[in-house]
Coordinates of C-alpha atoms in Angstrom, one line a residue:
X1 CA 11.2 3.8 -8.0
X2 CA 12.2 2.2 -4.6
X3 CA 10.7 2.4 -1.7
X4 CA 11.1 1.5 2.3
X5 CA 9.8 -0.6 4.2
X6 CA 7.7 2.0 6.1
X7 CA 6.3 3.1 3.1
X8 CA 5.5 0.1 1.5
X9 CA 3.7 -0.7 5.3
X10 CA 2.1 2.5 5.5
X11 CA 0.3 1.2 2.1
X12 CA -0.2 -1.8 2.6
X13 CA -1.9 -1.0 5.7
X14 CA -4.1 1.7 4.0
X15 CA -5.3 -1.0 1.5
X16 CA -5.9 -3.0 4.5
X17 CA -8.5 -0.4 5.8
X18 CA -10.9 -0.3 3.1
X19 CA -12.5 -3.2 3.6
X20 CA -12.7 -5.7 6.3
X21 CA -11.9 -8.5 3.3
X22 CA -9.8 -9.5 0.7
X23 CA -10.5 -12.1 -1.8
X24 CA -7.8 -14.3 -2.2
X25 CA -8.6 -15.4 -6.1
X26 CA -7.5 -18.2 -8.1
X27 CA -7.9 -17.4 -11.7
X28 CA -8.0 -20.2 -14.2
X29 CA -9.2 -18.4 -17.0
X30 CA -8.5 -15.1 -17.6
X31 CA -11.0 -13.8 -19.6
X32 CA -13.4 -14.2 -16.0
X33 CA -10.9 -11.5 -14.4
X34 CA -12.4 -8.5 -15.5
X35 CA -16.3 -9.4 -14.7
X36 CA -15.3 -10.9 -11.6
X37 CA -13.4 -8.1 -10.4
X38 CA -16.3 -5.6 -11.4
X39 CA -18.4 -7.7 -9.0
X40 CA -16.2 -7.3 -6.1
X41 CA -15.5 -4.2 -6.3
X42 CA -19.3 -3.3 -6.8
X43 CA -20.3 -5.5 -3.8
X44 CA -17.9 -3.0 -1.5
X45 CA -14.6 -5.3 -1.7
X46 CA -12.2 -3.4 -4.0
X47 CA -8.2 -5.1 -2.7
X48 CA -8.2 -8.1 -4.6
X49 CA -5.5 -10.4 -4.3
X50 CA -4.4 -12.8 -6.9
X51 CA -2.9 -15.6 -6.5
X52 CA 0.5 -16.1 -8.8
X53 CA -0.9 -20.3 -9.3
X54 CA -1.8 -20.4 -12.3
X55 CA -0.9 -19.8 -15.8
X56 CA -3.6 -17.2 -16.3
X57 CA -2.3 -15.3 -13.1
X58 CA -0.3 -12.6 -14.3
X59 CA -3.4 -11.8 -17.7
X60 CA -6.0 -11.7 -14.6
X61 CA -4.1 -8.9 -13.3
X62 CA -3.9 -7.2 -16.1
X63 CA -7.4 -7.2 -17.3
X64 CA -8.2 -6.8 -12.9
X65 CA -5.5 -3.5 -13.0
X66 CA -8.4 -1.6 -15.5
X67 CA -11.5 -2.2 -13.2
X68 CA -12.0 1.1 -11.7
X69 CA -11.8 1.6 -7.9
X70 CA -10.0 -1.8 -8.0
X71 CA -6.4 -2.3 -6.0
X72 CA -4.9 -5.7 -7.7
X73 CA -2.3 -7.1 -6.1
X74 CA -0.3 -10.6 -6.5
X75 CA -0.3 -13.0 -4.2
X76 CA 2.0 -16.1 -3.6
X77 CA 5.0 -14.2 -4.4
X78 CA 8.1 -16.0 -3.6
X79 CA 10.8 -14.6 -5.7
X80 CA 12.4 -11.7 -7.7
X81 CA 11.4 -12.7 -10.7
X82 CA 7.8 -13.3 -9.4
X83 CA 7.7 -9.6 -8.1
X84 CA 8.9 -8.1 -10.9
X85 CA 6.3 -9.8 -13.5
X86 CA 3.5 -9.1 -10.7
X87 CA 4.7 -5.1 -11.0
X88 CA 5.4 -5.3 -15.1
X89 CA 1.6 -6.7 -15.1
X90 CA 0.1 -3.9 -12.9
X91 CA 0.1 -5.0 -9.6
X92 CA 0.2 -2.2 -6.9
X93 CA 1.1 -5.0 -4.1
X94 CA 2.5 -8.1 -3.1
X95 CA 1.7 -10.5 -0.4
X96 CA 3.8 -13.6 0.0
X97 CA 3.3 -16.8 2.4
X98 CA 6.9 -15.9 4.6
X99 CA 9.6 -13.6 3.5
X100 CA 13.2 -13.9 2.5
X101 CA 15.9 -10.7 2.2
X102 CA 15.8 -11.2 -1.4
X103 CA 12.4 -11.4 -1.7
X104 CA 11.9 -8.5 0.4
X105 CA 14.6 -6.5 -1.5
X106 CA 12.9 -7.4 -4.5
X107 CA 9.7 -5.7 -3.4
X108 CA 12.1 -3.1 -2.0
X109 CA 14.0 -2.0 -5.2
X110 CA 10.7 -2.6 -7.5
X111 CA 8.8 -0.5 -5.1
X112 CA 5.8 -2.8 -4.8
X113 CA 4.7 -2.9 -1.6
X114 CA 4.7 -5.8 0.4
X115 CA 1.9 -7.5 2.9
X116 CA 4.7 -10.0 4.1
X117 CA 4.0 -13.7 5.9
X118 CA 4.9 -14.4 9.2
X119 CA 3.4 -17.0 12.0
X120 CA 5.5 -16.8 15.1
X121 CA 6.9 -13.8 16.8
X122 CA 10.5 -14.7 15.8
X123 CA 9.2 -14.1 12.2
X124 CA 6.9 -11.0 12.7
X125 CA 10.4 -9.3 14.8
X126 CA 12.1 -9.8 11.9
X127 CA 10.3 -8.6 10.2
X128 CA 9.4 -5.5 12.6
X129 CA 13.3 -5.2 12.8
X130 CA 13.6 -4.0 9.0
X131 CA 10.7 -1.7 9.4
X132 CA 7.2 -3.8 8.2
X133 CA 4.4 -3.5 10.8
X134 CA 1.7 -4.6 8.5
X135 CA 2.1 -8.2 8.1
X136 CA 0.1 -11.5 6.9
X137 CA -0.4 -14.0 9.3
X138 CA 0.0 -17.1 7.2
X139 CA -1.6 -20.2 7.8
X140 CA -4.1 -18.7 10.0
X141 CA -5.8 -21.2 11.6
X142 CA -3.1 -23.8 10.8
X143 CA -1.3 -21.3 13.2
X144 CA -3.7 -21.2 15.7
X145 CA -6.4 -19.4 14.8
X146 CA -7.5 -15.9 16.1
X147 CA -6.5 -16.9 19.7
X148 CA -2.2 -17.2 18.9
X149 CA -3.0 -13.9 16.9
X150 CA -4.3 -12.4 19.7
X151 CA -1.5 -13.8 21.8
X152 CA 1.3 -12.2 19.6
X153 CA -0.7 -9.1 19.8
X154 CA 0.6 -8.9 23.6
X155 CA 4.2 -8.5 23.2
X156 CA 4.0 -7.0 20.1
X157 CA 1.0 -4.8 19.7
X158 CA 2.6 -2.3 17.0
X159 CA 2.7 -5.2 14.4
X160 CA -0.9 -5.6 12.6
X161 CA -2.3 -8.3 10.5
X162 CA -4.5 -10.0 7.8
X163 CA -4.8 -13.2 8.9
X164 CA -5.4 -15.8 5.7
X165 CA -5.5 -19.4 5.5
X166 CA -8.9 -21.1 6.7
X167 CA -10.9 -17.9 7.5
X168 CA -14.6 -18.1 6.9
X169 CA -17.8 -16.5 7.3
X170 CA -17.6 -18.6 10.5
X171 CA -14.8 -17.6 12.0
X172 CA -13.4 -14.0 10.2
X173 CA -15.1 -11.9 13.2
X174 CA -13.0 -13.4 15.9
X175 CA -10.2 -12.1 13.9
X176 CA -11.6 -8.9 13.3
X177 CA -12.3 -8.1 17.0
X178 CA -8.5 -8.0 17.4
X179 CA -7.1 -4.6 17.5
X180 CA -4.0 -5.6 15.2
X181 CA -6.3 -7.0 12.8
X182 CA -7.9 -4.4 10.5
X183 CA -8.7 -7.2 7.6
X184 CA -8.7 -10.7 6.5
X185 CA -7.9 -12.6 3.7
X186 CA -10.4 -15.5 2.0
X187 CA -10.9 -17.6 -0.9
X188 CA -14.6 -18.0 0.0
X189 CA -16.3 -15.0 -1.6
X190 CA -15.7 -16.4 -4.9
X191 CA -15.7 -20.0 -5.4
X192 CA -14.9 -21.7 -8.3
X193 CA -17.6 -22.7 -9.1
X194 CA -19.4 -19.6 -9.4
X195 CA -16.6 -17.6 -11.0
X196 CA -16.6 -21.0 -14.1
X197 CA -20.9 -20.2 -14.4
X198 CA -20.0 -16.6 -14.7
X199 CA -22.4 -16.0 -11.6
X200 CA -21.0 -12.5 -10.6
X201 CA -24.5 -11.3 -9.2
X202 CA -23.6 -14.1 -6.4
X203 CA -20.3 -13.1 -5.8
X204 CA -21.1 -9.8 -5.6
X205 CA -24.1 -11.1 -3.1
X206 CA -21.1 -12.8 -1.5
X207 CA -18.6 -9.8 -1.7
X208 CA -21.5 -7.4 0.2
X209 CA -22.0 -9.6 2.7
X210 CA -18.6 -9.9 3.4
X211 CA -18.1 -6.3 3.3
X212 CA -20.4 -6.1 6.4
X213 CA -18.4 -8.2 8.5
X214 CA -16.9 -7.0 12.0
X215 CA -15.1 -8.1 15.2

């Protein structure tokens, strides 16, 4: 049922590689989950991450977990207990803001794999140092944007990335130019707006246009 940090990198990073996006989802209401993931995964987006903020969280991946040639994961995991209702709801991986050992041993023991936060190089060698090499850089461009990502990239070019936190249309391809970069995370394919009308031939406009994107 465990599993090491290698394997849950070598996942994490294979999820990573099927599509240049992941839609970082806030779910109000959970009875949008299903249609919305369908349209993702239809417009060529099928990792989905959603966010643990909300009450209907942990019912969104549920209903998300049955879409076929959908990978649900949770995001905004901070703690055991977190992980462990994320796995119990049918989550196949995790991605959390920063790390902590218990939070990582959580992951770890529940063998859920982990797409772990990290903004400076003291963070991502930590990290590195217990044996993740697929990492989220977390606040992106709070962080400095595409051009500290590529900076880290120097010293530490065996540690890749999915950069989330202000990423848009506008900037995602200076991100995915970067050879540690194989995907980025973003809120904007489905906005709230459209997910509350029950507009999923826009987001799945929005999720194929997205899918095109490219350093």
């Amino acid at each position: 049922m465990g599993m090491t940090p290698q394997d849950a990198s070598r996942r994490t990073r294979e999820l990573c590689g099927l599509a240049p996006v992941i839609p970082v989802l806030v779910i109000e209401d959970a009875g949008k989950a299903r249609p919305l993931a369908e349209a993702l995964v239809a417009g060529g987006l099928p990792v989905l991450e959603v966010t643990l903020r909300t009450p209907a969280a942990l019912e969104a991946i549920r209903a998300m977990a049955e879409v076929p040639g959908g990978h649900v994961g949770a995001g905004t995991l901070i703690s055991g207990d977190d992980v462990r209702a994320a796995k119990a709801a049918g989550a196949t991986f995790g991605v959390s803001p920063g790390a902590t050992d218990a939070l990582l041993q959580a992951c770890e023991d529940e063998g859920l794999p982990l797409l772990a936060g990290a903004a400076t190089a003291s963070e991502a060698m930590r990290l590195l140092a217990r044996g993740y090499d697929m990492l989220k850089f977390f606040p992106a461009e709070a962080s400095g944007g595409a051009a500290a990502l590529k900076a880290l990239g120097g010293p530490l070019p065996q540690i890749s990335f999915c950069p989330t936190g202000g990423v848009s249309p506008a900037n995602a391809g200076d991100y995915l130019k970067l050879g540690t970069v194989p995907c980025v995370g973003g809120s904007w394919i489905a906005p709230a707006g459209l997910v509350a009308s029950g507009d999923w031939g826009a987001i799945e406009a929005k999720a194929r246009e997205a899918a095109g994107l490219s350093g």
